[in-house]
Amino acid sequence: MKITNIEVFPLTLPMKQNFSISGGKVGDQSQGAPHVYVKITDDRGVEGWGEARPSHRWSYETLESVTTTINHYLKPALTGESATDLNRIHQKMNREIAAGLNKGMPIAKAAVDMALHDLIAKNNGTHLPGLWMGTYKDSIRLSYLISTNDPEQAHKKAQYAKENGFLAVDVKIGLNPKQDVRVLEAVKQAAPNLYFRVDANQAYDLTQAVRLSREMERIGVDVFEQPLKANNLHGHAELRRKTVIPIALDESIWTAGDLIQAIRMEACDMAVIKVTKMGGLREAKLCGEIAKEAGLGLLGGGLTESSLGLTASAHLFNYLDIQIPVDLNGPFFLDDDPVADGLQVEQGTVRLSGLNGIGCTISDDNLQKYLMKS
Ligand SMILES: [Mg+2]
């Protein structure tokens, strides 16, 4: 099973609505959403598909840099390699694009890793859970994303979540810190019984985060995600000592090494697992397993991937037995994507197909339709 070709498709997918986090707009309806699909073919003619969803307000990778990294660096390094030797594949990718403070270009590498998992599972006549010798589950629950600094809007959205079968809300704060408490109160009032995840995307300093956590204790928040800068493990550990609200880390944990540092520093109660952030299914699975063994809770998330990345993530989260509804929010923002067949989203539940590999069929017509115009 040798890699004979790697093809890269930079896409602009149509969006239903804008998406903002504390760092700014990460999805703009007028410009469309940047996604990169990758097709890897082996010497038997089997095809594997993977996806990257770069977001330059969230990390430094862009649609352009993911595309050129795979085309000019990863493709020449990997062509002719055995598709099944993922250890060697990742060693070669990491030698080709060296680390900065962290793994270099993890989102680009994740698309390659995902495509190889798809390829290997198809060659073995099984789905992703079969590849991991885990149980196949045909669905996963989603949380409902609320990203607004208007308390009235937040109230309406939380009410929608409650009335439409969602079991959890994921609320973005730090968009306008003055409104945070009012937004949180509005959500709690509208949906008091839903799991309440609050994500600050690094918006605060320690003093602000301690103050806000006191308000969260009063309001009844279930988890406070990434309040401080990614590299501030000491501050997160300090915050944990000052509040009973569980602290989750997302942007601080890109690799298993980061996770182990966070565990040593006692900097979090929960870890956010994301396939693309962690450089693919292999490292994300490792992080999930380490976090579980260390007694941390797990949250599942994504970077608004389309159906392909969502399905790959869903299989991993099911394998890791993540019980809290996950933040795979692509379907709330995307109007269409290149997946022709593979999953159905019904409000708070995604139904997965039993197809081999990741489980998605890709439409060539849609790939061409959404190919970025250069
Ligand atoms: Mg997050």
Short mmCIF file of C-alpha atoms and ligand atoms in Angstrom, two decimals:
data_model
loop_
_atom_site.label_atom_id
_atom_site.label_comp_id
_atom_site.label_asym_id
_atom_site.label_seq_id
_atom_site.Cartn_x
_atom_site.Cartn_y
_atom_site.Cartn_z
CA MET A 1 0.00 0.00 0.00
CA LYS A 2 2.28 2.78 -1.29
CA ILE A 3 1.31 6.41 -1.70
CA THR A 4 1.32 7.23 -5.42
CA ASN A 5 -0.38 10.63 -5.47
CA ILE A 6 -1.51 13.44 -3.18
CA GLU A 7 -3.97 16.00 -4.59
CA VAL A 8 -4.95 19.20 -2.83
CA PHE A 9 -8.23 21.08 -3.32
CA PRO A 10 -8.39 24.57 -1.75
CA LEU A 11 -12.10 25.35 -1.40
CA THR A 12 -14.31 28.28 -0.51
CA LEU A 13 -17.52 26.87 0.95
CA PRO A 14 -20.74 28.90 1.18
CA MET A 15 -21.67 30.04 4.69
CA LYS A 16 -25.11 30.52 6.27
CA GLN A 17 -23.92 33.03 8.88
CA ASN A 18 -20.83 34.78 10.22
CA PHE A 19 -18.87 33.31 13.12
CA SER A 20 -16.89 35.40 15.60
CA ILE A 21 -14.73 34.53 18.60
CA SER A 22 -12.84 36.85 20.95
CA GLY A 23 -9.98 37.07 18.40
CA GLY A 24 -12.28 38.36 15.63
CA LYS A 25 -14.25 36.91 12.73
CA VAL A 26 -13.28 33.28 11.99
CA GLY A 27 -15.95 32.85 9.32
CA ASP A 28 -17.26 35.54 6.99
CA GLN A 29 -20.45 34.93 5.05
CA SER A 30 -19.48 37.39 2.32
CA GLN A 31 -16.14 35.65 1.67
CA GLY A 32 -17.04 32.00 2.30
CA ALA A 33 -15.20 29.51 4.48
CA PRO A 34 -11.67 28.27 3.68
CA HIS A 35 -11.43 24.47 3.64
CA VAL A 36 -8.74 22.28 2.07
CA TYR A 37 -9.65 18.78 0.89
CA VAL A 38 -6.83 16.28 0.29
CA LYS A 39 -7.03 13.11 -1.81
CA ILE A 40 -4.35 10.45 -1.37
CA THR A 41 -4.20 7.56 -3.84
CA ASP A 42 -2.28 4.32 -3.30
CA ASP A 43 -0.76 1.84 -5.76
CA ARG A 44 -3.98 -0.22 -5.74
CA GLY A 45 -5.99 2.79 -6.86
CA VAL A 46 -7.75 3.19 -3.48
CA GLU A 47 -8.48 6.83 -2.53
CA GLY A 48 -8.43 8.36 0.94
CA TRP A 49 -9.87 11.80 1.74
CA GLY A 50 -8.89 14.27 4.42
CA GLU A 51 -9.78 17.85 5.35
CA ALA A 52 -8.08 20.88 6.85
CA ARG A 53 -9.99 23.94 8.05
CA PRO A 54 -7.47 26.73 8.61
CA SER A 55 -8.65 29.86 10.38
CA HIS A 56 -6.08 32.64 10.51
CA ARG A 57 -7.75 34.44 13.41
CA TRP A 58 -7.49 31.26 15.48
CA SER A 59 -3.97 30.13 14.52
CA TYR A 60 -1.35 31.08 11.95
CA GLU A 61 -2.32 28.58 9.22
CA THR A 62 -4.16 29.90 6.15
CA LEU A 63 -5.91 28.39 3.13
CA GLU A 64 -2.89 29.36 1.04
CA SER A 65 -0.21 28.09 3.44
CA VAL A 66 -1.96 24.74 4.00
CA THR A 67 -2.22 24.27 0.22
CA THR A 68 1.41 25.14 -0.56
CA THR A 69 2.74 23.18 2.44
CA ILE A 70 1.07 19.99 1.26
CA ASN A 71 1.81 20.54 -2.44
CA HIS A 72 5.43 21.70 -2.19
CA TYR A 73 6.72 19.96 0.97
CA LEU A 74 4.58 17.08 2.25
CA LYS A 75 3.66 15.59 -1.14
CA PRO A 76 7.30 15.20 -2.36
CA ALA A 77 8.34 13.80 1.04
CA LEU A 78 5.53 11.23 1.23
CA THR A 79 5.08 10.02 -2.34
CA GLY A 80 6.30 6.42 -2.58
CA GLU A 81 6.06 5.89 1.20
CA SER A 82 4.04 3.09 2.76
CA ALA A 83 0.57 4.47 3.57
CA THR A 84 0.18 2.20 6.60
CA ASP A 85 3.32 3.30 8.47
CA LEU A 86 1.82 6.34 10.19
CA ASN A 87 4.75 6.65 12.60
CA ARG A 88 7.13 7.12 9.68
CA ILE A 89 4.65 9.36 7.83
CA HIS A 90 4.46 11.73 10.80
CA GLN A 91 8.24 11.62 11.35
CA LYS A 92 8.74 12.59 7.70
CA MET A 93 6.12 15.37 7.86
CA ASN A 94 7.64 16.75 11.07
CA ARG A 95 11.16 16.68 9.60
CA GLU A 96 9.97 18.39 6.42
CA ILE A 97 8.05 21.15 8.26
CA ALA A 98 9.94 21.63 11.51
CA ALA A 99 8.44 22.69 14.80
CA GLY A 100 8.21 26.26 16.07
CA LEU A 101 7.24 26.46 19.70
CA ASN A 102 4.90 23.70 18.68
CA LYS A 103 4.39 21.22 15.86
CA GLY A 104 4.68 23.10 12.55
CA MET A 105 1.54 23.39 10.39
CA PRO A 106 -0.55 20.83 12.32
CA ILE A 107 -3.72 21.67 10.41
CA ALA A 108 -2.08 20.86 7.05
CA LYS A 109 -0.61 17.64 8.49
CA ALA A 110 -4.03 16.71 9.91
CA ALA A 111 -5.55 16.62 6.41
CA VAL A 112 -2.86 14.15 5.27
CA ASP A 113 -3.24 12.05 8.42
CA MET A 114 -7.02 11.98 7.99
CA ALA A 115 -6.78 10.95 4.32
CA LEU A 116 -4.40 8.11 5.25
CA HIS A 117 -6.75 6.83 7.97
CA ASP A 118 -9.53 6.84 5.35
CA LEU A 119 -7.29 5.00 2.86
CA ILE A 120 -6.05 2.40 5.35
CA ALA A 121 -9.53 1.66 6.70
CA LYS A 122 -10.91 1.28 3.14
CA ASN A 123 -8.07 -1.09 2.25
CA ASN A 124 -8.91 -3.11 5.35
CA GLY A 125 -12.62 -3.15 4.48
CA THR A 126 -13.60 -1.44 7.71
CA HIS A 127 -14.64 1.90 9.21
CA LEU A 128 -12.50 4.06 11.50
CA PRO A 129 -13.66 2.46 14.78
CA GLY A 130 -12.85 -0.94 13.24
CA LEU A 131 -9.31 0.28 12.54
CA TRP A 132 -8.98 1.17 16.25
CA MET A 133 -10.65 -2.07 17.36
CA GLY A 134 -13.42 -0.02 18.98
CA THR A 135 -17.19 -0.26 18.92
CA TYR A 136 -19.01 1.35 15.99
CA LYS A 137 -21.59 3.92 17.09
CA ASP A 138 -23.92 5.37 14.49
CA SER A 139 -24.53 8.81 16.00
CA ILE A 140 -23.14 11.61 18.15
CA ARG A 141 -24.78 14.51 20.01
CA LEU A 142 -23.82 18.10 19.18
CA SER A 143 -23.80 21.13 21.44
CA TYR A 144 -25.45 24.33 20.22
CA LEU A 145 -23.09 27.22 19.58
CA ILE A 146 -23.97 30.71 20.81
CA SER A 147 -21.63 33.45 19.63
CA THR A 148 -23.04 36.91 20.24
CA ASN A 149 -22.44 39.84 22.58
CA ASP A 150 -26.13 40.72 22.65
CA PRO A 151 -27.91 39.24 25.72
CA GLU A 152 -31.29 39.24 23.98
CA GLN A 153 -29.90 37.29 21.02
CA ALA A 154 -28.16 34.90 23.40
CA HIS A 155 -31.48 34.31 25.20
CA LYS A 156 -33.24 33.56 21.91
CA LYS A 157 -30.53 31.17 20.79
CA ALA A 158 -30.50 29.30 24.10
CA GLN A 159 -34.26 28.97 23.91
CA TYR A 160 -33.92 27.58 20.38
CA ALA A 161 -31.37 25.04 21.63
CA LYS A 162 -33.66 23.91 24.43
CA GLU A 163 -36.73 23.64 22.20
CA ASN A 164 -34.90 21.75 19.46
CA GLY A 165 -33.48 18.86 21.40
CA PHE A 166 -29.95 20.07 22.12
CA LEU A 167 -28.53 18.91 25.45
CA ALA A 168 -25.67 21.42 25.68
CA VAL A 169 -24.76 24.97 24.72
CA ASP A 170 -21.29 26.25 23.90
CA VAL A 171 -21.16 29.97 24.56
CA LYS A 172 -18.37 32.17 23.19
CA ILE A 173 -17.43 35.06 25.46
CA GLY A 174 -14.86 37.83 25.36
CA LEU A 175 -16.42 39.32 22.19
CA ASN A 176 -17.32 42.31 24.34
CA PRO A 177 -16.17 41.58 27.91
CA LYS A 178 -18.54 44.18 29.38
CA GLN A 179 -21.50 42.10 28.18
CA ASP A 180 -20.19 38.67 29.23
CA VAL A 181 -22.08 38.34 32.51
CA ARG A 182 -25.35 39.50 30.96
CA VAL A 183 -24.93 37.05 28.06
CA LEU A 184 -24.28 34.18 30.49
CA GLU A 185 -27.27 35.13 32.65
CA ALA A 186 -29.52 35.29 29.58
CA VAL A 187 -28.44 31.83 28.43
CA LYS A 188 -28.95 30.30 31.88
CA GLN A 189 -32.36 31.87 32.19
CA ALA A 190 -33.51 30.50 28.84
CA ALA A 191 -31.98 27.03 29.17
CA PRO A 192 -31.24 26.29 32.83
CA ASN A 193 -30.86 22.52 32.42
CA LEU A 194 -28.51 22.30 29.42
CA TYR A 195 -24.81 21.52 29.87
CA PHE A 196 -23.23 24.98 29.93
CA ARG A 197 -19.80 25.26 28.28
CA VAL A 198 -18.26 28.74 28.14
CA ASP A 199 -15.29 29.43 25.86
CA ALA A 200 -13.23 32.64 26.18
CA ASN A 201 -10.64 31.77 23.48
CA GLN A 202 -7.81 33.35 25.59
CA ALA A 203 -9.58 36.71 26.07
CA TYR A 204 -8.66 37.48 29.71
CA ASP A 205 -5.89 38.08 32.18
CA LEU A 206 -5.87 36.23 35.49
CA THR A 207 -7.60 38.95 37.54
CA GLN A 208 -10.45 39.26 35.04
CA ALA A 209 -10.81 35.47 34.82
CA VAL A 210 -10.99 35.07 38.61
CA ARG A 211 -13.69 37.76 38.80
CA LEU A 212 -15.64 36.18 35.97
CA SER A 213 -15.36 32.70 37.49
CA ARG A 214 -17.06 34.03 40.68
CA GLU A 215 -19.98 35.19 38.49
CA MET A 216 -20.02 31.80 36.78
CA GLU A 217 -20.27 30.05 40.15
CA ARG A 218 -23.31 32.19 40.92
CA ILE A 219 -24.91 31.65 37.48
CA GLY A 220 -24.14 27.92 37.26
CA VAL A 221 -21.65 27.30 34.45
CA ASP A 222 -20.34 23.75 33.91
CA VAL A 223 -16.93 24.52 32.41
CA PHE A 224 -14.79 27.61 31.69
CA GLU A 225 -12.67 26.99 28.59
CA GLN A 226 -9.36 28.68 27.79
CA PRO A 227 -9.78 31.90 29.78
CA LEU A 228 -6.09 32.90 29.55
CA LYS A 229 -3.38 32.98 26.87
CA ALA A 230 -2.37 29.58 25.51
CA ASN A 231 1.13 29.67 27.02
CA ASN A 232 -0.05 30.68 30.49
CA LEU A 233 -0.29 27.27 32.20
CA HIS A 234 0.80 28.78 35.50
CA GLY A 235 -2.10 31.25 35.37
CA HIS A 236 -4.62 28.52 34.60
CA ALA A 237 -3.28 26.49 37.55
CA GLU A 238 -3.67 29.57 39.77
CA LEU A 239 -7.22 30.14 38.52
CA ARG A 240 -8.10 26.50 39.30
CA ARG A 241 -7.09 27.07 42.91
CA LYS A 242 -9.41 30.09 43.12
CA THR A 243 -12.64 28.68 41.65
CA VAL A 244 -14.78 25.57 41.77
CA ILE A 245 -15.69 25.95 38.08
CA PRO A 246 -13.79 23.26 36.11
CA ILE A 247 -11.17 24.76 33.77
CA ALA A 248 -10.71 23.33 30.26
CA LEU A 249 -7.73 23.93 27.99
CA ASP A 250 -8.02 24.10 24.21
CA GLU A 251 -5.49 26.46 22.56
CA SER A 252 -2.91 25.43 25.22
CA ILE A 253 -2.96 21.77 24.11
CA TRP A 254 -1.84 21.02 20.56
CA THR A 255 0.22 17.90 21.25
CA ALA A 256 0.52 15.07 23.75
CA GLY A 257 3.60 16.89 25.11
CA ASP A 258 1.52 20.02 25.77
CA LEU A 259 -1.10 17.91 27.51
CA ILE A 260 1.51 16.28 29.77
CA GLN A 261 2.87 19.72 30.72
CA ALA A 262 -0.66 20.86 31.60
CA ILE A 263 -1.20 17.73 33.70
CA ARG A 264 2.14 18.25 35.52
CA MET A 265 1.23 21.88 36.22
CA GLU A 266 -2.29 20.88 37.35
CA ALA A 267 -3.49 23.57 34.94
CA CYS A 268 -6.81 22.03 33.89
CA ASP A 269 -9.70 19.75 34.79
CA MET A 270 -10.62 19.01 31.19
CA ALA A 271 -8.88 18.86 27.81
CA VAL A 272 -10.43 19.85 24.47
CA ILE A 273 -9.67 17.24 21.80
CA LYS A 274 -9.63 18.51 18.20
CA VAL A 275 -8.44 16.43 15.27
CA THR A 276 -7.13 19.25 13.09
CA LYS A 277 -5.50 21.27 15.88
CA MET A 278 -3.66 18.15 17.04
CA GLY A 279 -2.22 17.32 13.61
CA GLY A 280 -4.64 14.50 12.85
CA LEU A 281 -6.49 11.52 14.24
CA ARG A 282 -3.32 9.79 15.47
CA GLU A 283 -2.18 12.53 17.88
CA ALA A 284 -5.75 13.48 18.86
CA LYS A 285 -6.43 9.84 19.83
CA LEU A 286 -3.20 9.76 21.85
CA CYS A 287 -4.13 13.01 23.63
CA GLY A 288 -7.61 11.68 24.43
CA GLU A 289 -6.20 8.46 25.86
CA ILE A 290 -3.57 10.24 27.98
CA ALA A 291 -6.11 12.78 29.30
CA LYS A 292 -8.51 9.99 30.27
CA GLU A 293 -5.78 8.02 32.04
CA ALA A 294 -4.76 11.20 33.88
CA GLY A 295 -8.31 11.57 35.17
CA LEU A 296 -9.16 14.66 33.11
CA GLY A 297 -12.58 15.17 31.56
CA LEU A 298 -12.78 15.31 27.76
CA LEU A 299 -14.51 17.86 25.56
CA GLY A 300 -14.77 17.35 21.81
CA GLY A 301 -14.44 20.24 19.41
CA GLY A 302 -13.56 21.25 15.89
CA LEU A 303 -12.66 24.23 13.73
CA THR A 304 -15.98 24.32 11.83
CA GLU A 305 -14.88 21.44 9.60
CA SER A 306 -17.32 20.31 6.90
CA SER A 307 -18.98 16.87 6.88
CA LEU A 308 -15.72 15.00 6.17
CA GLY A 309 -13.74 16.38 9.11
CA LEU A 310 -16.83 16.29 11.30
CA THR A 311 -17.37 12.58 10.61
CA ALA A 312 -13.73 11.69 11.29
CA SER A 313 -13.88 13.65 14.57
CA ALA A 314 -17.21 12.09 15.55
CA HIS A 315 -15.78 8.57 15.19
CA LEU A 316 -12.81 9.51 17.36
CA PHE A 317 -14.98 11.14 20.03
CA ASN A 318 -17.22 8.05 20.11
CA TYR A 319 -14.14 5.83 20.39
CA LEU A 320 -12.93 7.98 23.31
CA ASP A 321 -16.42 7.69 24.83
CA ILE A 322 -16.89 11.46 25.16
CA GLN A 323 -20.33 11.79 26.75
CA ILE A 324 -20.76 15.58 26.73
CA PRO A 325 -22.29 16.80 23.43
CA VAL A 326 -19.44 17.91 21.17
CA ASP A 327 -18.74 21.23 19.51
CA LEU A 328 -18.60 20.14 15.85
CA ASN A 329 -20.34 23.20 14.56
CA GLY A 330 -19.63 23.19 10.81
CA PRO A 331 -23.26 22.39 9.91
CA PHE A 332 -24.45 25.55 11.70
CA PHE A 333 -22.29 27.71 9.45
CA LEU A 334 -21.91 25.88 6.13
CA ASP A 335 -24.58 25.90 3.45
CA ASP A 336 -23.03 23.08 1.44
CA ASP A 337 -19.84 21.02 1.17
CA PRO A 338 -18.23 18.40 -1.11
CA VAL A 339 -19.63 15.38 0.77
CA ALA A 340 -22.38 13.74 -1.32
CA ASP A 341 -23.24 10.93 1.04
CA GLY A 342 -22.24 10.05 4.55
CA LEU A 343 -24.11 11.76 7.34
CA GLN A 344 -27.33 13.42 8.36
CA VAL A 345 -27.63 16.23 10.85
CA GLU A 346 -30.93 16.36 12.73
CA GLN A 347 -30.84 19.22 15.19
CA GLY A 348 -28.64 18.06 18.05
CA THR A 349 -27.75 14.67 16.59
CA VAL A 350 -25.46 13.61 13.74
CA ARG A 351 -26.27 10.22 12.22
CA LEU A 352 -23.20 8.57 10.72
CA SER A 353 -23.10 6.15 7.81
CA GLY A 354 -21.72 2.63 8.12
CA LEU A 355 -19.53 3.17 5.03
CA ASN A 356 -15.92 2.03 5.11
CA GLY A 357 -13.12 4.48 5.86
CA ILE A 358 -14.21 7.77 7.41
CA GLY A 359 -17.56 7.06 5.81
CA CYS A 360 -18.08 9.92 3.35
CA THR A 361 -18.49 9.90 -0.42
CA ILE A 362 -17.02 12.98 -2.13
CA SER A 363 -18.79 14.68 -5.05
CA ASP A 364 -16.39 15.68 -7.83
CA ASP A 365 -18.94 18.22 -9.09
CA ASN A 366 -19.03 19.99 -5.72
CA LEU A 367 -15.24 19.92 -5.44
CA GLN A 368 -14.99 21.72 -8.77
CA LYS A 369 -17.85 24.09 -7.91
CA TYR A 370 -16.16 25.31 -4.71
CA LEU A 371 -12.54 25.22 -5.88
CA MET A 372 -10.89 28.51 -4.95
CA LYS A 373 -10.58 30.83 -7.93
CA SER A 374 -6.96 31.93 -8.13
MG MG B 1 -12.25 26.38 22.32
#
